[in-house]
Structure formats: C-alpha cells, structure tokens
Tab-separated table of C-alpha atoms in Angstrom:
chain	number	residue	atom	x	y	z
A	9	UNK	CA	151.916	59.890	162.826
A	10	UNK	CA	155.466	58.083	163.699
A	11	UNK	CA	158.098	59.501	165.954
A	12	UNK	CA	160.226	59.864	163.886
A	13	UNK	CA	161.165	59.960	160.073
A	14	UNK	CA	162.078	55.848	160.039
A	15	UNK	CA	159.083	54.349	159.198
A	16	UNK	CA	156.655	57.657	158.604
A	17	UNK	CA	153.796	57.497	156.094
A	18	UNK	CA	151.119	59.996	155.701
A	19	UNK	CA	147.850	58.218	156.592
A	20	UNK	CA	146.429	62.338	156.266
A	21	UNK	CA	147.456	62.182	153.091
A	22	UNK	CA	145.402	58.732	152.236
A	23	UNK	CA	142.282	60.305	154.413
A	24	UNK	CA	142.076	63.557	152.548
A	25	UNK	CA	142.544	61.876	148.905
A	26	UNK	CA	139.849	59.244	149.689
A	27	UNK	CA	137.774	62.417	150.386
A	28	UNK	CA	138.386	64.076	147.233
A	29	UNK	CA	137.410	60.824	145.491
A	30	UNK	CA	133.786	61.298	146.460
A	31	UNK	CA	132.949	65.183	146.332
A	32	UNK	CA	134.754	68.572	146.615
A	33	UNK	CA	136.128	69.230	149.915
A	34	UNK	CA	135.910	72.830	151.260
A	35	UNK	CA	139.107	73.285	153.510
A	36	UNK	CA	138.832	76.495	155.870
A	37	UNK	CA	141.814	78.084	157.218
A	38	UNK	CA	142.913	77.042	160.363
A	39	UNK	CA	145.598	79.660	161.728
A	40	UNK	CA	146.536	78.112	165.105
A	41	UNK	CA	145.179	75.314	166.926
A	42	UNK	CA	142.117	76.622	168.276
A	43	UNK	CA	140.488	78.032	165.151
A	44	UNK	CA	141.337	73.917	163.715
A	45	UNK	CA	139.044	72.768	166.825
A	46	UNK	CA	136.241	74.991	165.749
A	47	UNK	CA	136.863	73.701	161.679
A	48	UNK	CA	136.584	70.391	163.160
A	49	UNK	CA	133.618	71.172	164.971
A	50	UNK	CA	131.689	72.163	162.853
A	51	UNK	CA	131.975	68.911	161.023
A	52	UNK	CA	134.098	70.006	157.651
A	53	UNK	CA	136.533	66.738	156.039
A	54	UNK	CA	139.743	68.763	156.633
A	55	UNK	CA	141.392	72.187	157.270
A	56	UNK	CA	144.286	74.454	155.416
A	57	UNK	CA	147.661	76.151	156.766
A	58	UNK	CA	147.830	78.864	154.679
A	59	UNK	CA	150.999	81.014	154.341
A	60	UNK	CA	149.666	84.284	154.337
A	61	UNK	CA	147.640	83.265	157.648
A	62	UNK	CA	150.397	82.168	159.224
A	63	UNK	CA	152.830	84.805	158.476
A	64	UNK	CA	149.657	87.512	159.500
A	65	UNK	CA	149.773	85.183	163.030
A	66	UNK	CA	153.179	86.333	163.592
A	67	UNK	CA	152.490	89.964	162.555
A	68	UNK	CA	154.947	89.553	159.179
A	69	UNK	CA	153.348	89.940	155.233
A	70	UNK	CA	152.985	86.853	153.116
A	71	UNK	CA	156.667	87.202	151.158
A	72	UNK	CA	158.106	83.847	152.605
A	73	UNK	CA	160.292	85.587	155.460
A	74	UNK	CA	158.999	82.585	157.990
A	75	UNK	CA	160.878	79.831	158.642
A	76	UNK	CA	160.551	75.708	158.004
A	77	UNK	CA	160.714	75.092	161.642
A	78	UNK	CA	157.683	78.190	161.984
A	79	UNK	CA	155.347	76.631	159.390
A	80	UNK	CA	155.860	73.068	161.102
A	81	UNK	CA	155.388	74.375	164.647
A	82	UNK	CA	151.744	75.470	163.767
A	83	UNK	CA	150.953	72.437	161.300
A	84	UNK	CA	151.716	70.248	164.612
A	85	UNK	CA	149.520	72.324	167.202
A	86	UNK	CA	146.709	72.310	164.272
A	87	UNK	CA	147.289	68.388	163.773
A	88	UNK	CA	146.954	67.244	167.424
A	89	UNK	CA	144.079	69.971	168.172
A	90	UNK	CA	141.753	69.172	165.270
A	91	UNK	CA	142.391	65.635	164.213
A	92	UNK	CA	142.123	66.527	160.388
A	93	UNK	CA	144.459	65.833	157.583
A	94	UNK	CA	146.249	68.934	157.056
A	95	UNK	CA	146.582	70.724	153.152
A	96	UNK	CA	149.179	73.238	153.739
A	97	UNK	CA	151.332	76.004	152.437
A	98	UNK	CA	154.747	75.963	151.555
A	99	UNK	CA	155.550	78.814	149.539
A	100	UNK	CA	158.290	78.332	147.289
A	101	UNK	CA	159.759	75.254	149.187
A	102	UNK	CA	161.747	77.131	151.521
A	103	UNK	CA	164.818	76.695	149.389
A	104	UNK	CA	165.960	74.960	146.013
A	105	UNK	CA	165.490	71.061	145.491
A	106	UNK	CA	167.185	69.783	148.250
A	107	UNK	CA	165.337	72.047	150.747
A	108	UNK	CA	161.857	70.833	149.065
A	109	UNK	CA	162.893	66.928	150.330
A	110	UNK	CA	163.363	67.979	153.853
A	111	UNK	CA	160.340	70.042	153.456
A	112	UNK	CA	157.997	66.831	152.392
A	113	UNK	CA	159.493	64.788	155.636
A	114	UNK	CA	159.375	67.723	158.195
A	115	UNK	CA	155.538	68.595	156.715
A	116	UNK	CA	154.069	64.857	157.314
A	117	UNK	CA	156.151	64.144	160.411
A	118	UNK	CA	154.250	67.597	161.660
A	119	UNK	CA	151.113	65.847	160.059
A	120	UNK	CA	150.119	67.164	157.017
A	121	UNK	CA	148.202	65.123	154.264
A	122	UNK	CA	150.534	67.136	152.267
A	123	UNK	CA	151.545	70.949	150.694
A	124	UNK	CA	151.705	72.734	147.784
A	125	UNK	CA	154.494	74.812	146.173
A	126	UNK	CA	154.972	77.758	143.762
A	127	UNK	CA	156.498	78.820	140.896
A	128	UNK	CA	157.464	82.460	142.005
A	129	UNK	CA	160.868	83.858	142.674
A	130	UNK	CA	161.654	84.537	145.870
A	131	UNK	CA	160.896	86.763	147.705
A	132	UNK	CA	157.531	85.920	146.622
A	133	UNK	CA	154.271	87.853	146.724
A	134	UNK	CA	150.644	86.927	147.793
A	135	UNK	CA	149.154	85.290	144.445
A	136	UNK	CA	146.489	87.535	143.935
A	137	UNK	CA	148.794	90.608	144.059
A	138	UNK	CA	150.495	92.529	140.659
A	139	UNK	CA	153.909	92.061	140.148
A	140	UNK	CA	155.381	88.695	140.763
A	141	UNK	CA	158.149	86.989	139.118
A	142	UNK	CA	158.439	83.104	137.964
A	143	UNK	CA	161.101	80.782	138.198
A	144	UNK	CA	161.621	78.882	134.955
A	145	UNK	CA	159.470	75.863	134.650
A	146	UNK	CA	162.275	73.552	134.347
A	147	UNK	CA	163.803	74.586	137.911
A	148	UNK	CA	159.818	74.164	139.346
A	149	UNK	CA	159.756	70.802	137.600
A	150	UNK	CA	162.901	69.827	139.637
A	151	UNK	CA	161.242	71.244	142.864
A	152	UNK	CA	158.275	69.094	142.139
A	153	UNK	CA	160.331	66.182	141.090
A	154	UNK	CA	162.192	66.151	144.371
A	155	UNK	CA	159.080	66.360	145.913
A	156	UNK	CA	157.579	63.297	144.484
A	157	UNK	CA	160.450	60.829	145.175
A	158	UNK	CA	159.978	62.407	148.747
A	159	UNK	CA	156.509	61.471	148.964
A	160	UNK	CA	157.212	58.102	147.137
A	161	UNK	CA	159.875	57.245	149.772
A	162	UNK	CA	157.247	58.110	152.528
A	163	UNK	CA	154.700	56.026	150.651
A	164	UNK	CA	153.189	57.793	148.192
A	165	UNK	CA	150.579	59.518	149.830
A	166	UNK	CA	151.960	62.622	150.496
A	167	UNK	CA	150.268	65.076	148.232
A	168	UNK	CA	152.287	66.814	146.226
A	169	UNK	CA	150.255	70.205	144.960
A	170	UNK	CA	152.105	72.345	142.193
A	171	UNK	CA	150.686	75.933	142.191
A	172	UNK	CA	150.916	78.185	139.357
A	173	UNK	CA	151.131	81.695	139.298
A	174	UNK	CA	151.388	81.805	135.536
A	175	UNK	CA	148.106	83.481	134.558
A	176	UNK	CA	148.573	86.865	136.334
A	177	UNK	CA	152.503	87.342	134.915
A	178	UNK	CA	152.794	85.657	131.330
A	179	UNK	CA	148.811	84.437	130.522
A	180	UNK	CA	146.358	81.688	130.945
A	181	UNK	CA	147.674	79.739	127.900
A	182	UNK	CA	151.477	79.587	129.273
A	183	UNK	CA	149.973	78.894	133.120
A	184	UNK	CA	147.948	75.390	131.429
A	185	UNK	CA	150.915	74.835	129.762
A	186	UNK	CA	153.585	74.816	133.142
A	187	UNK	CA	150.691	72.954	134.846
A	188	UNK	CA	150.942	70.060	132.062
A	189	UNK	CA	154.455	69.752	132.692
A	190	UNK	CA	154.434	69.630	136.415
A	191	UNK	CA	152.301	67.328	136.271
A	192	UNK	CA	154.680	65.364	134.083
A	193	UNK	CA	156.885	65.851	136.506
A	194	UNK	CA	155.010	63.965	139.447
A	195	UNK	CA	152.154	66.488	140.608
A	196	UNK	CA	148.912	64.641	141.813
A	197	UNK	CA	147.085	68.055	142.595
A	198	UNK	CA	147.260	71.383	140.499
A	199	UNK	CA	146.704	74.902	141.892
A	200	UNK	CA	145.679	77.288	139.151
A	201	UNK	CA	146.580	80.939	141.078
A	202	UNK	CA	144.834	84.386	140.442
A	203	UNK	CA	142.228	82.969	137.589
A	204	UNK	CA	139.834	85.818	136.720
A	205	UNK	CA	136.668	84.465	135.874
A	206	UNK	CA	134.434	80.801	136.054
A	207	UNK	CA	134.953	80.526	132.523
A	208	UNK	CA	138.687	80.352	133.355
A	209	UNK	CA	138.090	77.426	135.873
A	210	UNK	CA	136.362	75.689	133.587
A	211	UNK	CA	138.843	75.825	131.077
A	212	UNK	CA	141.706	75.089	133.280
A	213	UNK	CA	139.926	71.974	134.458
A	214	UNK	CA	138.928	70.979	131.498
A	215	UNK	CA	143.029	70.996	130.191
A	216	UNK	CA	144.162	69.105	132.728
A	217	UNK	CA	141.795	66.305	132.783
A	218	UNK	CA	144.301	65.073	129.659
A	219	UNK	CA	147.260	64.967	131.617
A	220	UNK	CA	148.043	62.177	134.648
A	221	UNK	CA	146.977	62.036	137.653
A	222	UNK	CA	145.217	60.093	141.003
A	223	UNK	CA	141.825	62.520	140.585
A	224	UNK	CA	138.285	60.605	139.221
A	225	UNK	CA	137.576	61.337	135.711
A	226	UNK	CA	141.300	61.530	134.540
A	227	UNK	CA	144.207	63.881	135.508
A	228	UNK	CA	145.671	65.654	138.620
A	229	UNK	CA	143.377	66.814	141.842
A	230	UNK	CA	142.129	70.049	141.103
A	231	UNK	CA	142.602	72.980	143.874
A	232	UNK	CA	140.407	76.467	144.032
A	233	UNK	CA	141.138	79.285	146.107
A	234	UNK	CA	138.428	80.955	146.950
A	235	UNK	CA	140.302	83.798	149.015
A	236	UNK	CA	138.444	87.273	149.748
A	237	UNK	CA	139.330	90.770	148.542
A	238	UNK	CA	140.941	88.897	145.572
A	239	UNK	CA	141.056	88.458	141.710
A	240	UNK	CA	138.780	85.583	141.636
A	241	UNK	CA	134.604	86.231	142.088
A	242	UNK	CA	132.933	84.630	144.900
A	243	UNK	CA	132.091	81.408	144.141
A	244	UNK	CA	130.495	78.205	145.954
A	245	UNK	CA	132.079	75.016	146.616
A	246	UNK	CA	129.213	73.064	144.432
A	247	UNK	CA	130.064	75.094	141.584
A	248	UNK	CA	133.587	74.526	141.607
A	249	UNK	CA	132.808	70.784	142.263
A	250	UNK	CA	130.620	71.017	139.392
A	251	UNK	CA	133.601	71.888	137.238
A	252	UNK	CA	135.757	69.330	138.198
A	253	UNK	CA	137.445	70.932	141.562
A	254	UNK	CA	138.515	68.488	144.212
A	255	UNK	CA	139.199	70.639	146.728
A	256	UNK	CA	138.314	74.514	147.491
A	257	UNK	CA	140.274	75.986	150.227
A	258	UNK	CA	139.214	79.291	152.177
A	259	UNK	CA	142.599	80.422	153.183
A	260	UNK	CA	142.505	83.704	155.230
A	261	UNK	CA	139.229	83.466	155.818
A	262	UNK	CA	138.926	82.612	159.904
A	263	UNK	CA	141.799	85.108	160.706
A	264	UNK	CA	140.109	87.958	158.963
A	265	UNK	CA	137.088	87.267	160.555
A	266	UNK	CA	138.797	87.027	164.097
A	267	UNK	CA	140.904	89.867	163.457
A	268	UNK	CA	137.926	91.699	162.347
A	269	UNK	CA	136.246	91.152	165.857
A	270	UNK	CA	139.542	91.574	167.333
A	271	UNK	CA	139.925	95.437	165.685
A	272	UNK	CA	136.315	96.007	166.872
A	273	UNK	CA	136.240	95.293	170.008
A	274	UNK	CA	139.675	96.619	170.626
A	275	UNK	CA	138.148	100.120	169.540
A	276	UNK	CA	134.969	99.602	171.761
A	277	UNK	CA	137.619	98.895	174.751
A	278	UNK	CA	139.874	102.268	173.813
A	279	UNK	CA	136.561	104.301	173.454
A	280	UNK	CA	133.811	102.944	176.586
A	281	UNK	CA	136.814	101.186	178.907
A	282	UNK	CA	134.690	98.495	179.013
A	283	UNK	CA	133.850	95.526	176.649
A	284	UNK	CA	130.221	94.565	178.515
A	285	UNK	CA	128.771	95.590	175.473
A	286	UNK	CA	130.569	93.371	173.443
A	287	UNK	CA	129.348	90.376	174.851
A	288	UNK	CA	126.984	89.145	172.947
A	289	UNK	CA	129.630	89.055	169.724
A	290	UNK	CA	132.186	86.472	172.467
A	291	UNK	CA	133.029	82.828	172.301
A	292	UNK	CA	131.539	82.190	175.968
A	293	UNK	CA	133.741	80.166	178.513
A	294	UNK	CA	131.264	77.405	178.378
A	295	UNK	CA	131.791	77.458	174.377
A	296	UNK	CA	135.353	77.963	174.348
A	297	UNK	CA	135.630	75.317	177.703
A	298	UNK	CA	133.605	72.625	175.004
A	299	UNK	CA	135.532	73.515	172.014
A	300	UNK	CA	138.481	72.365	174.464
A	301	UNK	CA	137.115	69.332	175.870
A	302	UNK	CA	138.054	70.556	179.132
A	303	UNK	CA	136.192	70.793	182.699
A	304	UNK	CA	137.786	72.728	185.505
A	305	UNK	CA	138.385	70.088	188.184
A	306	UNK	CA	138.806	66.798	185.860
A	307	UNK	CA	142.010	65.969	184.849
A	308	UNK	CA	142.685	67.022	180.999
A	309	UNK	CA	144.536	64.172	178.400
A	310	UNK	CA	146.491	65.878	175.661
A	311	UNK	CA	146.177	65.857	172.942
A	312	UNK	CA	142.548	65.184	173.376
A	313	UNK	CA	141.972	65.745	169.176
A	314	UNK	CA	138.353	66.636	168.745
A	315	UNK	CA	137.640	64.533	166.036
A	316	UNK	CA	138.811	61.705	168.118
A	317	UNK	CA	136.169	59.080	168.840
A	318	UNK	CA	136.889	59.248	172.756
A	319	UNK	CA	136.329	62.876	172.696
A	320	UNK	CA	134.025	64.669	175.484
A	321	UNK	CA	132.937	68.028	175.147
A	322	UNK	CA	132.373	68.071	178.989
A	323	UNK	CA	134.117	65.823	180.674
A	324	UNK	CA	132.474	64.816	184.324
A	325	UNK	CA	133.961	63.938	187.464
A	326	UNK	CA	133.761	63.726	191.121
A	327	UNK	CA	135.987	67.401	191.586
A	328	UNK	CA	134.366	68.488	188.152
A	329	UNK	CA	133.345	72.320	188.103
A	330	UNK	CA	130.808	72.706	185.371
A	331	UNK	CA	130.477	76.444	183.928
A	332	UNK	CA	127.389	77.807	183.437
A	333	UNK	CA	126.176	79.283	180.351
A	334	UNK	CA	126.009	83.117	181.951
A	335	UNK	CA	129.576	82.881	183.620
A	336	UNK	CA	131.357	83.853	180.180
C-alpha cells in the first residue's frame, strides 16, 4: 500500500481476483480490526466491510448517514490487522460522480481490493428491506464509469462491483437488464441484491456470462450475499460456486453473532452481578493475547498483520510473561 495517492496501485485488488479465478471465495464480515484477525485466522482468502456492519459499529441504521472518512478509518484498522484484501461497501458512492473518484483513491489508499456501489436513491435502505427507490440507470452508469477510469488510473485492479437493487423495486427482468449495462459501462463484478430463490441465481448468472468481463467462463465476477434474516434462503458457498458465483460474502454475520453474546451476557451481568458463569462462552486472554500476537513483557511491532509471514502468535523473550490458559 503507498503513502500516498502518487504512485498507488491495488495489489488487494490483484490478490483477491487471482482468488476468484480458481474457486468461490467466502468473505466474512469483518466489523473492526479484531474480528479481521480472527477471519484471518481461521485461514479464509479475504474479508468484507459491510455498510450495515459498520454503521451498527457506530450505533446508526444502514441508510448511508456515515461518512467517507468513517468507512476508510475502519477499512485501514481491518487492512493492517488482518493482512487480507479488503471487498467493501460503499453505499451509493457517498455522493454523485465526482465523489465516486475520490471514493476509489481514498478506498485502496485505506487498502481495499476494491468496493461496490448501488443503484438506490439516497437515503438508501438495507437491500433486503421493502421500499427502496432507484436512481436511473444512466446516472448509475456514470457512477460506475467514473469509477472505472478511477481504477484504470490506479492500475486497473481496483474492483469495481455494481450492485443492483432492481429485483425487489421494478423485477428480475429490468435488474439483468441494468446489470448488462453497467457492465457496459466498466463493471468487472456484479451484485444481484434481494434475489428470492436459487433458481433466480442461476438465472442471473447465467445472463451475465454474455456480457464482458475479467471472471473465467465469460462475463463480470459474480457476487452473492448470503446475509441472515433476509430475502434470500440459506445457501452454501459450493452451491453458489456451482452456479457460477465468484465470491459469497457473509456481511453482518460476525457482529450479530458478537452482539448476540454481547446482549446475553449483558443480561446475565444485570440479573446474577456476576459474569463467572459466562465463562466458558469468552475469548480467553491467552486466545485473545494469540489472536494479537502479543506477549506481556516483549516489545510489540505494529502493525504485526497476522497473515504476515513473520507473524508469532506468542512472541518469547527474556522479560516475556506468558499467560496461562486458566488466567482468562
């Protein structure tokens, strides 16, 4: 990642493409930088910034109320924590076509391998929700347009992800048929929003593979979202790769299973005054000291990436102060 926006490619970009050639990639949501350490851990090819997560983060619903600067702040801690290229959120571009260019340079200086944008109005609405608006396709063609000179100028590897939103407001037939011109327009990954049913994904898939596009087999990348409480059934990542799916990405997925434990525990605390009996349910501070790469008593390098080669779960030393697996 450069220093500065002179020079700056997206080598993310490159990593999580060259990925996507070979299978489907599942991307869990990583909502701060912590949660990417664990994604990392637990050996998976790259991790997602989801809006709706981050927003949730900052205790605000997914209608685009964050800021540029926000969304970058937590791409960056996620970046240098986890070491993974980065497929992230942007809502609807934070702006018009000029704001979409600054968006592509601040998003890989940050380190993304790149974003995704949508064709709602703003405010807009958490895809799987009832009534959003669109934006005309020929203003979300501009958007996407601006988006690929941007990535272009930085290289081309950028990824430039055009999400749809079609199928829940004006049908699946008019939602293929945006997606066909965005792609047209420059978009090397498609992001068919709020489908119903497999036969859907099929379908979609099966449309786009006719337009242009980077992905094996013909056309753009494909992108699933398999989000919970949703439109779209439950469905696993070798079935969607079986379809044609590049990528599937898991978006709220870690933060409602922290917040989850969080809401439990929090009750056990209000009720007993105590959470002993929690314990069992904690990240220990042997775990969480690991998942750090940290030691009490060695000196700690930042960033200290886990997926970086020189990484050391538990660093030694003369002063070091190993924790035990019983002093949480």
């Amino acid at each position: 990642m450069a220093s500065s926006m002179t020079g700056l490619t997206c080598l993310a970009g490159r990593q999580l493409k060259a990925s996507m050639m070979k299978s489907c990639v599942a991307l869990p949501g990583a909502f701060n930088g912590l949660c990417g350490r664990l994604v990392a851990k637990h050996g998976f090819e790259g991790a997602y910034i989801s809006g709706a997560a981050v927003t949730a983060s900052a205790g605000c619903p997914d209608n685009g109320i964050l800021t540029l600067d926000h969304f970058t702040r937590v791409i960056r801690e996620v970046s240098l924590a986890s070491g993974l290229p980065l497929l992230c959120d942007a809502d609807t571009g934070f702006g018009e076509a000029e704001m979409v260019t600054r968006t592509v340079h601040e998003y890989c200086s940050a380190g993304a391998a790149g974003f995704h944008i949508e064709d709602q109005v703003f405010p807009k609405r958490c895809g799987h929700l009832d009534g959003k608006e669109l934006i005309s396709a020929r203003d979300m063609c501009l958007k996407v347009e601006r988006a690929r000179t941007a990535s272009d100028k930085l290289g081309g590897d950028f990824i430039v992800c055009a999400r749809t939103d079609a199928k829940g407001v004006v049908g699946f037939d008019e939602a293929v048929k945006r997606a066909e011109q965005y792609c047209q327009a420059g978009a090397d990954m498609i992001f068919p929003e709020g489908l119903f049913t497999e036969q859907e994904f099929i379908d979609f898939a099966e449309a786009m593979r006719k337009c242009p596009g980077p992905a094996p087999g013909g056309g753009p990348f494909m992108l699933a979202n398999m989000t919970e409480f949703g439109k779209t059934p439950y469905i696993p990542v070798s079935k969607f790769g079986s379809w044609g799916y590049h990528t599937v990405i898991f978006p709220v997925t870690t933060l409602r299973s922290a917040m989850g434990a969080a809401d439990e525990v929090l009750e056990v605390i209000k009720r007993e005054g105590s959470a002993e009996t929690m314990l069992s349910k904690m990240q220990s501070r042997k775990n969480l000291y690991r998942t750090l790469g940290y030691t009490p008593g060695v000196e700690y390098n930042f960033p200290n990436s886990i997926t970086d080669p020189a990484f050391v779960a538990e660093p030694t030393g003369e002063k070091a102060k190993p924790v035990s697996e019983t002093h949480t």
